[in-house]
Each structure stands twice: as C-alpha cells, then as structure tokens.
Short mmCIF file of C-alpha atoms in Angstrom, two decimals:
data_model
loop_
_atom_site.label_atom_id
_atom_site.label_comp_id
_atom_site.label_asym_id
_atom_site.label_seq_id
_atom_site.Cartn_x
_atom_site.Cartn_y
_atom_site.Cartn_z
CA ALA J 227 2.13 -19.74 19.22
CA MET J 228 4.59 -19.22 22.10
CA GLU J 229 7.32 -20.86 20.03
CA THR J 230 6.60 -18.27 17.31
CA LEU J 231 6.72 -15.51 19.93
CA GLY J 232 10.14 -16.80 20.97
CA GLU J 233 11.37 -16.56 17.39
CA LEU J 234 10.02 -13.01 17.21
CA LEU J 235 11.92 -11.99 20.32
CA ASP J 236 15.09 -13.61 18.99
CA TRP J 237 14.62 -11.54 15.83
CA PHE J 238 14.56 -8.39 18.03
CA ALA J 239 17.73 -9.54 19.79
CA LYS J 240 19.59 -9.88 16.48
CA GLY J 241 18.81 -6.24 15.65
CA ASP J 242 16.86 -7.14 12.48
CA GLY J 243 14.04 -4.70 13.31
CA ASP J 244 12.29 -2.79 16.04
CA ILE J 245 8.56 -3.39 15.45
CA ALA J 246 6.93 -6.77 14.83
CA VAL J 247 3.39 -8.09 14.60
CA PHE J 248 2.59 -11.24 16.57
CA ASP J 249 -0.51 -12.56 14.81
CA ALA J 250 -2.24 -14.70 17.44
CA THR J 251 -5.62 -14.87 19.10
CA ASN J 252 -4.68 -13.63 22.60
CA SER J 253 -8.43 -13.61 23.32
CA ASN J 254 -8.41 -13.87 27.11
CA ARG J 255 -6.64 -12.25 30.02
CA ASP J 256 -4.45 -15.23 30.89
CA ARG J 257 -3.12 -15.44 27.34
CA ARG J 258 -2.34 -11.73 27.24
CA ARG J 259 -0.59 -11.91 30.58
CA ALA J 260 1.51 -14.79 29.35
CA VAL J 261 2.60 -12.83 26.29
CA VAL J 262 3.63 -9.83 28.42
CA GLU J 263 5.54 -11.97 30.90
CA TYR J 264 7.39 -13.75 28.07
CA ALA J 265 8.39 -10.37 26.62
CA GLN J 266 9.50 -9.07 30.00
CA LEU J 267 11.68 -12.17 30.52
CA ALA J 268 13.27 -11.70 27.13
CA SER J 269 13.89 -8.02 27.92
CA SER J 270 15.79 -8.88 31.08
CA GLU J 271 17.80 -11.66 29.45
CA GLN J 272 18.69 -9.74 26.27
CA GLY J 273 19.30 -6.38 27.89
CA HIS J 274 16.85 -4.28 25.87
CA LEU J 275 13.24 -3.34 26.48
CA VAL J 276 10.50 -5.07 24.46
CA SER J 277 7.15 -3.31 24.87
CA VAL J 278 3.85 -4.96 24.03
CA VAL J 279 0.84 -3.22 22.54
CA PHE J 280 -2.30 -5.34 21.88
CA ILE J 281 -4.41 -4.63 18.79
CA GLU J 282 -8.06 -5.59 19.08
CA SER J 283 -10.39 -5.40 16.09
CA VAL J 284 -14.07 -5.20 17.00
CA CYS J 285 -16.77 -5.58 14.37
CA ASP J 286 -20.46 -5.58 15.29
CA ASP J 287 -21.90 -4.13 12.10
CA GLU J 288 -23.92 -6.94 10.58
CA ALA J 289 -23.43 -5.78 6.97
CA LEU J 290 -19.68 -5.52 7.40
CA LEU J 291 -19.50 -8.89 9.12
CA GLU J 292 -21.43 -10.58 6.34
CA GLY J 293 -19.35 -8.95 3.65
CA ASN J 294 -16.10 -9.87 5.41
CA MET J 295 -17.20 -13.45 5.88
CA LEU J 296 -18.13 -13.75 2.19
CA ALA J 297 -14.75 -12.34 1.22
CA LYS J 298 -13.04 -14.77 3.59
CA VAL J 299 -14.72 -17.93 2.33
CA ARG J 300 -14.24 -16.91 -1.31
CA SER J 301 -10.48 -16.32 -0.95
CA SER J 302 -9.22 -18.56 1.85
CA PRO J 303 -7.80 -22.04 0.99
CA ASP J 304 -9.42 -23.28 4.23
CA PHE J 305 -12.77 -23.33 2.46
CA ALA J 306 -11.71 -24.37 -1.05
CA SER J 307 -13.37 -27.74 -0.77
CA LEU J 308 -16.77 -26.39 0.39
CA ASP J 309 -19.52 -24.65 -1.46
CA GLU J 310 -20.27 -21.08 -0.32
CA ALA J 311 -23.22 -21.89 1.91
CA ALA J 312 -21.35 -24.68 3.72
CA ALA J 313 -18.24 -22.55 4.01
CA LEU J 314 -20.21 -19.68 5.62
CA ALA J 315 -21.84 -22.09 8.09
CA ASP J 316 -18.44 -23.52 8.99
CA LEU J 317 -16.96 -20.08 9.48
CA LYS J 318 -19.85 -18.94 11.65
CA THR J 319 -19.44 -22.05 13.80
CA ARG J 320 -15.75 -21.23 14.31
CA ILE J 321 -16.61 -17.64 15.20
CA GLY J 322 -19.15 -18.94 17.74
CA PHE J 323 -16.42 -20.92 19.53
CA TYR J 324 -14.22 -17.83 19.72
CA GLU J 325 -17.07 -15.65 20.99
CA ARG J 326 -17.78 -17.97 23.93
CA ALA J 327 -14.21 -17.81 25.18
CA TYR J 328 -13.48 -14.23 24.18
CA GLN J 329 -12.59 -11.59 26.74
CA THR J 330 -12.16 -8.05 25.45
CA VAL J 331 -9.08 -6.19 26.68
CA GLU J 332 -9.88 -3.81 29.53
CA ASP J 333 -8.10 -0.88 31.26
CA ASP J 334 -7.75 -2.76 34.54
CA GLU J 335 -5.37 -5.23 32.91
CA GLY J 336 -2.75 -2.52 32.89
CA LEU J 337 -1.90 -3.18 29.23
CA ALA J 338 -1.22 -0.88 26.34
CA TYR J 339 -3.79 -1.46 23.63
CA VAL J 340 -5.51 -0.13 20.52
CA LYS J 341 -9.09 -1.04 19.70
CA LEU J 342 -10.33 -0.63 16.18
CA PHE J 343 -14.14 -0.65 15.75
CA ASN J 344 -15.83 -1.48 12.44
CA LEU J 345 -12.93 -0.91 10.05
CA SER J 346 -11.49 2.02 12.10
CA SER J 347 -14.72 4.00 12.14
CA LYS J 348 -13.91 4.37 15.84
CA VAL J 349 -10.50 3.95 17.51
CA THR J 350 -9.61 3.72 21.20
CA ALA J 351 -5.98 3.91 22.36
CA HIS J 352 -4.85 3.22 25.96
CA GLN J 353 -1.32 3.72 27.31
CA VAL J 354 0.07 4.23 23.81
CA PHE J 355 2.96 6.70 23.66
CA GLY J 356 6.01 7.74 21.64
CA ARG J 357 6.55 6.23 18.24
CA MET J 358 3.51 4.05 18.59
CA SER J 359 1.26 7.14 18.77
CA LYS J 360 3.16 9.02 16.09
CA SER J 361 3.53 6.34 13.46
CA ILE J 362 1.90 3.00 14.20
CA LEU J 363 -1.49 4.33 15.44
CA PRO J 364 -2.01 6.51 12.33
CA TYR J 365 -0.96 3.53 10.19
CA LEU J 366 -3.54 1.29 11.83
CA MET J 367 -6.17 4.00 11.30
CA SER J 368 -5.22 4.21 7.61
CA LEU J 369 -5.74 0.52 6.87
CA HIS J 370 -8.97 -0.61 5.22
CA VAL J 371 -10.20 -3.47 3.09
CA GLY J 372 -11.11 -1.47 -0.01
CA SER J 373 -9.95 -2.72 -3.43
CA ARG J 374 -8.58 0.49 -4.89
CA PRO J 375 -5.36 -0.01 -6.92
CA VAL J 376 -2.21 2.05 -6.63
CA LEU J 377 -0.46 3.17 -9.82
CA LEU J 378 3.25 4.05 -9.88
CA ALA J 379 4.67 6.15 -12.73
CA ALA J 380 8.13 7.77 -13.03
CA LEU J 381 9.35 10.40 -15.46
CA ARG J 382 11.95 9.22 -17.94
CA PRO J 383 15.64 9.66 -17.04
CA GLY J 384 17.04 12.67 -18.91
CA SER J 385 13.66 14.32 -19.35
CA PHE J 386 13.81 16.92 -16.58
CA ARG J 387 15.13 19.53 -18.97
CA ASP J 388 12.88 18.31 -21.79
CA SER J 389 9.41 19.75 -21.21
CA GLY J 390 8.22 18.27 -24.51
CA ALA J 391 9.04 14.74 -23.41
CA ASN J 392 7.27 15.27 -20.08
CA GLN J 393 4.18 16.67 -21.76
CA ALA J 394 4.16 13.71 -24.16
CA PHE J 395 4.35 11.32 -21.21
CA ALA J 396 1.55 13.19 -19.40
CA SER J 397 -0.57 12.90 -22.59
CA LYS J 398 0.09 9.18 -22.93
CA LEU J 399 -0.73 8.62 -19.28
CA ALA J 400 -3.97 10.59 -19.57
CA ALA J 401 -4.98 8.67 -22.69
CA TRP J 402 -4.30 5.34 -20.96
CA LEU J 403 -6.34 6.44 -17.90
CA ASP J 404 -9.14 7.54 -20.17
CA ASP J 405 -9.20 4.23 -22.05
CA ARG J 406 -9.07 2.36 -18.77
CA ARG J 407 -12.05 4.29 -17.49
CA ARG J 408 -13.98 3.71 -20.71
CA ASN J 409 -13.32 -0.04 -20.60
CA ARG J 410 -14.42 -0.21 -16.99
CA HIS J 411 -17.55 1.79 -17.78
CA ALA J 412 -18.41 -0.57 -20.67
CA VAL J 413 -17.91 -3.64 -18.49
CA GLU J 414 -20.12 -2.21 -15.73
CA ALA J 415 -22.81 -1.21 -18.23
CA LYS J 416 -22.87 -4.71 -19.69
CA SER J 417 -23.00 -6.22 -16.20
CA ARG J 418 -25.92 -4.00 -15.20
CA LEU J 419 -27.81 -4.89 -18.42
CA GLU J 420 -27.27 -8.64 -17.88
CA GLY J 421 -28.27 -8.32 -14.27
CA ALA J 422 -31.46 -6.52 -15.19
CA GLU J 423 -32.34 -9.20 -17.74
CA GLU J 424 -31.62 -12.02 -15.24
CA ALA J 425 -33.65 -10.29 -12.52
CA SER J 426 -36.67 -9.96 -14.86
CA GLU J 427 -36.71 -13.68 -15.31
CA LYS J 428 -36.53 -14.61 -11.62
CA PRO J 429 -38.64 -13.86 -8.55
CA PRO J 430 -37.08 -11.24 -6.25
CA PRO J 431 -34.71 -12.68 -3.60
CA PRO J 432 -35.60 -12.49 0.08
CA SER J 433 -34.62 -9.20 1.65
CA SER J 434 -31.29 -9.12 3.41
CA THR J 435 -29.01 -6.48 4.93
CA ALA J 436 -25.94 -8.51 3.95
CA LEU J 437 -23.47 -6.74 1.66
CA ASP J 438 -21.62 -8.51 -1.10
CA PRO J 439 -17.78 -7.99 -0.98
CA SER J 440 -18.18 -5.75 -4.00
CA PHE J 441 -19.31 -3.02 -1.58
CA LEU J 442 -15.66 -2.66 -0.71
CA THR J 443 -14.58 -1.61 -4.22
CA HIS J 444 -13.26 1.88 -4.84
CA PRO J 445 -15.27 4.74 -6.39
CA LYS J 446 -14.84 4.56 -10.15
CA GLY J 447 -14.69 8.26 -11.04
CA THR J 448 -12.01 9.60 -8.70
CA LEU J 449 -8.21 9.53 -8.87
CA ARG J 450 -5.94 10.65 -6.05
CA VAL J 451 -2.73 11.94 -7.61
CA LEU J 452 0.42 12.28 -5.45
CA SER J 453 3.42 13.96 -7.03
CA SER J 454 6.84 15.04 -5.93
CA THR J 455 7.52 18.78 -5.62
CA GLN J 456 10.01 18.84 -8.50
CA PRO J 457 8.79 21.40 -11.11
CA ALA J 458 8.96 18.94 -14.04
CA VAL J 459 6.93 16.35 -12.16
CA VAL J 460 4.36 18.87 -10.96
CA ALA J 461 3.95 20.22 -14.47
CA ALA J 462 3.42 16.72 -15.86
CA ALA J 463 0.93 15.90 -13.08
CA ARG J 464 -1.08 19.05 -13.70
CA ALA J 465 -1.13 18.45 -17.45
CA MET J 466 -2.26 14.85 -16.95
CA CYS J 467 -5.03 15.89 -14.52
CA ALA J 468 -6.30 18.54 -16.95
CA SER J 469 -6.39 15.97 -19.75
CA VAL J 470 -8.62 13.51 -17.90
CA ALA J 471 -11.00 16.02 -16.36
CA PRO J 472 -14.71 15.78 -17.26
CA GLY J 473 -15.22 17.09 -20.77
CA ALA J 474 -11.52 17.02 -21.65
CA SER J 475 -11.89 14.25 -24.18
CA LYS J 476 -14.36 16.37 -26.19
CA GLN J 477 -12.01 19.32 -26.02
CA ARG J 478 -9.32 17.08 -27.58
CA GLY J 479 -11.70 16.23 -30.38
CA ASP J 480 -12.40 12.70 -29.21
CA SER J 481 -15.38 11.39 -31.20
CA ARG J 482 -16.13 8.43 -28.96
CA PRO J 483 -19.27 8.38 -26.80
CA ALA J 484 -18.91 10.34 -23.59
CA THR J 485 -18.24 8.58 -20.29
CA PRO J 486 -18.27 10.04 -16.78
CA GLY J 487 -15.19 12.19 -16.30
CA LEU J 488 -12.31 11.29 -13.99
CA VAL J 489 -12.04 13.77 -11.10
CA CYS J 490 -8.41 14.22 -10.05
CA THR J 491 -7.14 15.61 -6.75
CA LEU J 492 -3.45 16.52 -6.82
CA THR J 493 -1.24 16.64 -3.69
CA GLU J 494 2.46 17.50 -3.82
CA PHE J 495 4.77 15.71 -1.41
CA SER J 496 8.43 16.64 -0.98
CA ALA J 497 8.75 13.12 0.51
CA LEU J 498 8.37 11.84 -3.04
CA ASN J 499 11.46 13.66 -4.31
CA PRO J 500 14.41 11.46 -5.39
CA ILE J 501 17.08 10.25 -2.98
CA ASP J 502 19.52 12.97 -2.02
CA ARG J 503 22.96 12.11 -3.37
CA GLY J 504 24.67 14.69 -1.19
CA ASP J 505 27.82 16.68 -1.84
CA LYS J 506 28.70 16.37 -5.52
CA THR J 507 32.36 17.00 -4.70
CA GLU J 508 32.52 13.89 -2.51
CA ARG J 509 30.90 11.37 -4.88
CA ARG J 510 32.53 8.02 -4.97
CA GLY J 511 34.51 8.56 -8.18
CA GLU J 512 31.47 9.67 -10.15
CA ASP J 513 31.55 12.21 -12.94
CA ASP J 514 29.14 14.80 -14.36
CA GLU J 515 27.01 12.01 -15.74
CA ALA J 516 26.18 11.03 -12.16
CA ALA J 517 25.20 14.57 -11.28
CA GLU J 518 22.74 14.52 -14.20
CA SER J 519 21.44 11.17 -12.92
CA GLU J 520 20.67 12.73 -9.55
CA LEU J 521 18.56 15.36 -11.25
CA ASN J 522 16.66 12.69 -13.18
CA ASP J 523 16.83 9.96 -10.51
CA GLY J 524 17.51 7.47 -13.28
CA PHE J 525 20.04 4.93 -14.39
CA TYR J 526 22.61 5.42 -17.12
CA TYR J 527 24.03 2.78 -19.42
CA GLY J 528 26.35 1.98 -22.26
CA GLY J 529 29.45 3.51 -23.80
CA GLY J 530 31.70 3.13 -20.75
CA SER J 531 29.19 4.85 -18.48
CA LYS J 532 29.47 3.93 -14.83
CA PRO J 533 26.57 2.09 -13.18
CA ASP J 534 24.50 4.01 -10.71
CA PRO J 535 25.80 3.31 -7.15
CA LEU J 536 22.19 2.86 -6.03
CA THR J 537 22.39 -0.64 -7.56
CA THR J 538 25.04 -1.75 -5.04
CA MET J 539 24.28 0.32 -1.95
CA GLY J 540 23.28 -1.32 1.32
CA PHE J 541 20.12 -0.23 3.16
CA HIS J 542 21.96 1.99 5.66
CA GLU J 543 24.78 3.06 3.34
CA ARG J 544 24.65 6.78 2.78
CA PHE J 545 25.83 9.14 0.06
CA PRO J 546 28.40 11.53 1.64
CA GLY J 547 26.32 14.45 2.80
CA GLY J 548 23.19 12.83 1.40
CA GLU J 549 20.67 10.10 2.14
CA SER J 550 20.52 6.34 2.54
CA PHE J 551 17.66 4.07 1.59
CA ALA J 552 16.73 4.09 5.30
CA ASP J 553 16.39 7.85 5.15
CA LEU J 554 14.25 7.62 2.01
CA VAL J 555 11.97 5.10 3.66
CA ARG J 556 11.51 7.26 6.77
CA ARG J 557 10.57 10.37 4.83
CA LEU J 558 8.15 8.41 2.62
CA GLU J 559 6.02 7.57 5.67
CA PRO J 560 3.54 10.51 5.35
CA ALA J 561 2.96 9.71 1.67
CA LEU J 562 2.54 6.02 2.49
CA LEU J 563 -0.05 6.79 5.11
CA ASP J 564 -1.95 8.92 2.60
CA ILE J 565 -1.87 6.06 0.09
CA GLU J 566 -3.02 3.47 2.62
CA ALA J 567 -5.85 5.71 3.86
CA SER J 568 -7.18 6.52 0.38
CA ILE J 569 -10.38 4.76 -0.73
CA ASP J 570 -9.96 6.28 -4.16
CA GLU J 571 -7.62 4.96 -6.86
CA VAL J 572 -4.14 6.40 -6.33
CA LEU J 573 -1.55 7.50 -8.89
CA VAL J 574 1.97 8.29 -7.63
CA LEU J 575 3.86 10.40 -10.22
CA ALA J 576 7.48 10.97 -9.23
CA THR J 577 10.89 9.59 -10.15
CA SER J 578 12.45 6.17 -9.90
CA THR J 579 13.72 5.82 -6.33
CA PRO J 580 10.60 6.80 -4.37
CA CYS J 581 8.41 4.71 -6.70
CA ARG J 582 10.67 1.72 -6.25
CA ALA J 583 10.64 2.12 -2.49
CA LEU J 584 6.83 2.16 -2.44
CA ARG J 585 6.77 -0.90 -4.64
CA ALA J 586 9.13 -2.64 -2.20
CA TYR J 587 6.77 -1.87 0.66
CA ALA J 588 3.75 -3.29 -1.17
CA LEU J 589 5.46 -6.49 -2.31
CA ASN J 590 7.44 -7.01 0.92
CA ILE J 591 10.81 -6.83 -0.88
CA PRO J 592 13.96 -5.38 0.72
CA VAL J 593 14.30 -1.83 -0.66
CA GLN J 594 17.90 -2.29 -1.77
CA GLU J 595 16.81 -5.24 -3.93
CA CYS J 596 14.45 -2.98 -5.91
CA MET J 597 17.03 -0.42 -6.96
CA GLY J 598 18.82 -2.49 -9.61
CA ALA J 599 17.43 -1.59 -13.02
CA THR J 600 17.17 -5.16 -14.32
CA THR J 601 16.02 -7.05 -11.24
CA SER J 602 12.47 -7.40 -12.64
CA GLU J 603 10.22 -6.10 -15.38
CA ALA J 604 8.58 -3.70 -12.94
CA THR J 605 11.83 -2.20 -11.67
CA LEU J 606 12.90 -1.69 -15.27
CA ALA J 607 9.50 -0.15 -16.00
CA LEU J 608 10.08 2.41 -13.23
CA VAL J 609 13.21 3.60 -15.02
CA ASN J 610 10.52 4.31 -17.62
CA GLU J 611 12.54 4.41 -20.80
CA LYS J 612 9.49 2.76 -22.41
CA ASP J 613 6.73 4.88 -20.82
CA ALA J 614 5.09 2.46 -18.43
CA VAL J 615 2.86 2.32 -15.33
CA VAL J 616 3.17 -0.23 -12.58
CA GLU J 617 -0.21 -1.18 -11.08
CA LEU J 618 -0.46 -2.65 -7.59
CA ALA J 619 -3.90 -4.17 -6.90
CA PRO J 620 -4.78 -5.42 -3.38
CA LYS J 621 -5.54 -9.08 -2.98
CA PRO J 622 -8.34 -10.43 -0.78
CA GLY J 623 -6.84 -11.33 2.55
CA GLY J 624 -3.81 -9.11 2.12
CA GLY J 625 -0.92 -8.48 -0.24
CA TRP J 626 -0.75 -6.94 -3.73
CA VAL J 627 -0.75 -8.17 -7.30
CA GLU J 628 1.61 -6.36 -9.64
CA THR J 629 0.99 -5.60 -13.37
CA VAL J 630 3.05 -3.56 -15.78
CA HIS J 631 1.15 -1.50 -18.36
CA TYR J 632 3.04 -0.02 -21.33
CA LEU J 633 1.55 3.22 -22.70
CA ASP J 634 2.77 2.87 -26.30
#
C-alpha cells in the first residue's frame, strides 16, 4: 500500500493532476499517521504541499449492510467460486477481522476528515476547507449506489434553425421513452405474476429485515431532464416532456393499453451549453461553415469542408477568446453533481460537446479523446445524424456500461 502511495505522490510531482484517491484501509491511528508523514515528506522534497483528507464510510443500518453484502458477493470475482450462502459467510468473517482492529478517526488526531454515515444520510466534516469543501465534499454527498441510468442525447448538427427537425427528434425521443417504459412495465408485471404463483406453491420464508440489492433500483415513473439553455434545446426538451406526461399517449391517439405515465422534471443548465469558440475573427483559418458549427456544436464533413478543430485540440488548448476542454469540464461540475445525486433516471438533452464530456467522465476516458467524431459508435451517435441516445448504466461495484439506442 505504501508503494502505491509513493506512486500517487510521484503522479502529483509530475503535474498530472491535483486530487487523487488513495484506496486503502487506513483503519487505525498508526496507519493514518504514517500516511500523513509520508505525504509531508514528499511535500518537503518536491517543493509543493500535499494535503491529506481521510474519507470514512460508516454503515450501521442492518438492511443496508445486508443489501450491500449481497451486491458485493454477487458481483465480485473474489466470490465467484462460492455459492451465495458460503460467500456471505466468508465476507462476514472478513468484516469481523476488520472490526476487531478498526479505530474510527477522531478529532484529537488533528486530521482532516469526512465521515459518511449510511450512504450519506449523515455527513460529518472536520478541518475541511477551500476546494475540498466547495467541490469534493458536495461530490461525496452526491454519490450513492442506486442503479438509475443516465441518458445522453444531442440535437442534430444544422438543426438549430430548423424547428421542424427538432420537434421530430423530440417526438422520436418521447416515443422511444414511452416504449421503454411499456416494456419495463410488462416485464415487471410478468415478474410479479410469476412471483405470486411461486409463492402460492411454497411455505412463507422466515421473516427477515434484509433487503435484496433490488431495493437500490431507481423509481420507474420519474425522469430527471437536464437541458442546456439554448432556445432550440429547451423547446425540444419541453416538447419531449409534454409527450411522455401521464395521459399524453391517449391524446396522441395511441390505442395500446395504458401504463403509468412518466413524470418529467426539467432543469435548464447554462453549463450544458456548447463549448465557446471565442472571437470569430480570430479563428484558426476557419470560414463561415465553422461559425455555423459553433451554433450547432456539431461536426461538418465532405466536399472540401475543414474538420472541426475540436478533433485535434489538446485538453488545455483554448479557442482565442473562447474556452478549452478544461474550461468546459470545470463549468460542467454543477450539472455533474446534479446527475450523480439523482436517484431518478436522468436524461441530458444538449449538444455534442457537453454530452461527450459527460460520457468521458463516466467511462474514465480523456475528454480530448471523445471529441473526434469517429472514435467510437457512441461518439458518432452524439453527433446525432442518425437520431440516437447513449445510455450509461451503472455497474455493481462501480463504473458504467454504455449502450447506443437508435430511435429510427
């Protein structure tokens, strides 16, 4: 573990980043003191301050513990060779070893720390200042283990002056969301029916307060919609929300059986506006076609057209008088916190660059590598010449699974 900490401190010294997570137990005072002393030594040798903030997660809710343990043994490769009962017994034995040696972090240690109780239902911060209190603490409070997906959708390039195209896209998106909800409703109804039949044939199980990991799934009838503040995007978002509201399918003349309506909440974020390309008179040899691309935040092809400079820009390279990818990432932070904190399904409706930056965050890909139109099916989908939605679904234990859905 200390060797890994040394690599982390070397990473700081190279200037590759300014915040890192050292994932280690650090479960007693001596261990925490050693980490701080190591960081202090590196600070003096490398000539820059490295501060340490300890993050302690405390869970004493029996239902949450049981649900988390079930999720752990069902997804971790450590338990792949064991049946569920044996895996749970093994995990509880390991936890018992940790509990006997565990020492919670206390104020008298003189350390900066954040304690998260029962999935952030209570949070204690001590000696936490500056950027940690402004950005990292809200981020930690936003994290949860729910399974809600995040959907990314971008308006087509060239459509900002074509209200008909945007309305058509909003209608397709609403129809896809409606079909998705209907399919989910049918699967759940079948599952409930099969469960009722199975229960009628078996004696009732012994009572238990344990929760199955399914208790962490998102509510099925709500959709959190985040849009940019551009008029075309807002109009499309409002049209889409109206089309999926309860009763909307009957208003459209849909003859299929009714299902519970999808309740949308719409929030407009200027942070989701496209990257600012700056002073049009100082563009790097670009012509009027590039000015149109800024409005649409898209990519332009063919016929001698010049490629969008976004495809070759470095992370800190900035349009004259405009923004860099680093600037875009910084201003996306409030929207990202909103997405992370949501327990409802989230749809981000914007343009290409903010959607691609959010995708880069979820998949742990450098932002500049997500801006080339042909780097992957999903990045091409977010140019959205084919009317598509990119779905990011959280995986047990962390990370996201990506799926591209075409609306035609």
